[in-house]
Amino acid sequence: MKKNIFSFFLLTFMLISTFGLNAQNVNGVVSDNSGPLPGVNVIVKGTTRGAETDFNGKYTINDIKSNDVLIFSYVGYKTIEIAVNGRNTINVSLEEDSSTLEEVVVVGYGTKKKSLVTGAISSIDSKEIQSVSNQRVDQVLQGRASGVTVSASSGSPGAQTKIRIRGTGSSGNSSPLFIVDGMKVTTIDNIAPSDIANIEVLKDGASAAIYGTEGANGVVIVTTKKGRVGGPQFSFSSQLGMQYYFNKMELMNAEQFVTYLNEGGNATVVDNGINTDWIEETFDSAFMQRYDFSMSGATESTSYYFSVGHTDQDGIVGGDNSNFQRNSMRLNIKSDITEWLEAGANANAAFIKRRGIPENSDTRGVIQNMLIIDPLTPVTYEPGNVPASVTQRSADNGVPVLRDSNGNVYGYPTYSTGEVLNPVAFANDIQQNISSTSQFLSTLYLKAKIIEGLNFTTRYGVEQNLFLNKTTTNAYYVTSEASNTQYNLSEQKVRFSRWLWENFASYEKSFENHNFKLLAGFSAEQSRRPTFTTRRFSAPVDQFRGFNSNSSAFTFDPASPINRAFRDNLVSMYGRLSYDYDEKYLFEATVRSDKSDKFTDNNKSAVFPSFSAGWVVSKEDFWADDFLVNTLKVRASWGQNGNKNGLPVGTGITAITTEDNGATLSYLGNIGAQITTFGNPDLVWETSEQLGFGVDASAFENRLNVSADYYQKTTRDLIVGDGSLITPGSAGFPFAPFNAGTVVNKGFEIEIGYSDTTSGDFSYQINANLSTLDNEVTEIKFLPQGAGLIGAGAPQNDDGVTRFSEGFPAWYFYGFKTDGIDPATGQVIKVDTNEDGIINNADKTFIGSPHPDILFGGNIKLGYKSFDFNIQFQGTIGNEIFATYHQPSRQITNKPIQFFEGRWTGPGDTDARFPAPGTPVLDSYDTDLVVEDGSFMRIKQIQLGYTLPESFTNKLRMNRVRLYVSLDDFFTFTGYNGLDPEVGNFSFNDTGVDRGFYPTAARALFGFSVNF
């Protein structure tokens, strides 16, 4: 009996001891020489249980046995195993592992150690991306990489951005090539920022030469997230916010407007007691929200990552009529089928719907109308006070009056004439533009290890896009120029697909201190646009029952544009040799041959070579370990790339049609024909050649990192897609695209960063980048000496406001120089630049450049215990902005306040900065008086975050919970008097042209993220 009792107590003790072992919690901090490491994987060996370190490098794992072993792993660092041995706190310091640094930098068709990179590459990793509140991937690049300019075409939700790497190197499309997980894609706006693991920007010719024909404008490589070893990891993040317009732009008020017009000879303009602040009335606060969820994990042989995301953002103009919605889904899978064969798949689907207001127009834009409508017009009329002229003109033209959602009649311009509309009515109840996009991207690959060092990869990718655009316009009548006497509907459908099959082999071999890596590959690609149709319909007012093209009320317009389908084939072969001696002396050579259907038979193929070299000085024997500078590398590169962006298929074909606006051509009773485009059999590839020198260094125990570059980028045989620019009007048809000349971009780039952690749990990181840019057209063909290509237009300005001419920046501002205001007459004094004694259009010249002399950006990150703080900024210096929203033919329009405060007030006025009201001011809209300095600095983000204590999150079985508040784009410092100095562009030739730019909204955000 006693023996049984003893056995019972012994068994109970063992069970209690075992329970104690299982119930043990282990926590600690993981760091390196620079401070805490967030995102480190901590896994219990032999299981899938584990955790991930938070922003401060802290982790906690529950239910650990005293004899368990923890595995600590992080990309770029040596993986270590540590036995628990009954401890509750285990702090770990990880060592950098040069053998795994190759996973950090992604280059074309492979990866590379940072220390061996000989080109100019900027990297943005997940640690930088995880705190961003941007809705689009391309916006993540803003201010984070030297030499990279990111400008939105508009501040409206979901608007496209223009990315320029090392300046504008083309007269046409200068957008970079986008690569996502190895697949060439049309756009990256369908990717949720939370899905990104890292972004690399290949800036120099040598780095981008492996992509040949489309690498001339640089390459942006996006790598999405993969699963990490361990059990399923779930992540959810949410972001809610309000958007506002904050700026100092001021228009004339009612009193100033009346005074100004009266002084200009318009005595009929009188104060009617109304004083509408149209900027205040047009802009409104707007709600935005974003949700992202992901699940990831991995076993020893298979990893997976799955995510879904939803974004919904209203605009600060037009409310629901200016909106962006995106629903996205991603699945990444990788599996080791055998020891020698790896298979993987990456798939992404996105469904985007965007509503937009009319914009980017000198006469028909909502913002443009807001800037020029008179302040004596009310937003809506008081009930019973609608002027008889308003109802009468609607009745005379058989259309309803314009009303808001509450039935109130909108105010019609009291004095402004012509195309001017009430901007609130224009944004909400006149026209609606809706675009729906379905985008699918999938990539499958197999990677085989043939023998030691030799790998072969075959990869097949498919991109499919469907774009549906719909524009509806209600019936209204304000003036003969601002009217629509029927209901109009326009529908456009575009299908685009691309498949890309790539096969490449890589071989690595080392003997003694010599290290070689060879790459050879072949790729075939086909892009198709089988459908591109536009259908226009109209319906009389009395038959209108809604915007439905299938309704019998709508009549099809046979003159709707008909666009032919196209198919573009591209076949390529490429190779690369990388060599280093003891990781000290570096050399790389690349060559790519491309053959494209877009060129004629004689010019289909082109070859693009590159060379680069580097010297890691700090590897030399004379470099002591205790030097202040820890590492130093110098490098040089030269390379050529091609560009065929935006070029149509069949450039050598002379096209003939038997129709004109949908009707059959007839000549003396016979079917006729006419030339629509004259082919150019001599068109050759646009080629960009870059020469660059750089240095990379680290100091103070690698806490300080510096990278500096100088480059000269020469683009020859520029392709201009609009042949009508050089075709005589008498020809009756345009010429095909042609090679126009040469553009040179050159400048310096520097990126610098410093980070450290003090003994008091305080960490800080400071990063900054700066680049200079000198852009010049050095040669132009087919035009007389001194002539140039005409670019962007403006009202009543046939000469255009931008030009492409030899000796000047690409698409510089073109107009009259001024020499003050005539004190006697108040007229603008225009400079006689050709000194012929006559002021005419021949005196127009360079009056400004849209290209900045300096671009800069940076961020400051601070951390203290569970708090983190981040501030990011960016800006430009030296660029100008040309305001073209003024109406030369409409005298009774409002203007910015400086036109009033700086106006000429009478004979003898020598302090005037602007001409007298009336005719003199109308004569100033194509002069440098409307060109302003566009330099600015914008605080892109001020964010304060807090990570909840582990003692609290552990009870909820969560790994990490972070809350944050953020002020994005709230503060802008500039001398520009317009709505927003960050003026984007809708086309390649109108950068910096302000037609009434939809400004960037300031955002106040609250967000949180949960990992469990």
Short mmCIF file of C-alpha atoms in Angstrom, two decimals, residues 28 147 168 233 245 329 360 388 446 638 705 718 796 832 842 882 900 923 1002:
data_model
loop_
_atom_site.label_atom_id
_atom_site.label_comp_id
_atom_site.label_asym_id
_atom_site.label_seq_id
_atom_site.Cartn_x
_atom_site.Cartn_y
_atom_site.Cartn_z
CA GLY A 28 13.87 38.43 -25.15
CA GLY A 147 17.51 60.12 -58.80
CA THR A 168 13.44 62.54 -68.89
CA GLN A 233 1.11 33.37 -39.37
CA TYR A 245 -7.31 70.43 -48.66
CA MET A 329 -5.93 38.97 -53.93
CA ASN A 360 -6.55 68.51 -66.94
CA ALA A 388 -35.77 84.29 -64.60
CA LEU A 446 10.48 25.37 -62.40
CA TRP A 638 28.87 51.75 -68.98
CA ASN A 705 26.36 54.30 -44.74
CA LEU A 718 14.72 59.67 -79.87
CA GLN A 796 -5.68 80.82 -77.86
CA ASP A 832 12.46 91.71 -78.31
CA ALA A 842 9.13 85.11 -83.32
CA PHE A 882 3.41 77.29 -66.07
CA PHE A 900 -4.88 92.26 -57.67
CA ASP A 923 -1.89 89.85 -73.05
CA ALA A 1002 -3.78 66.08 -46.66
#
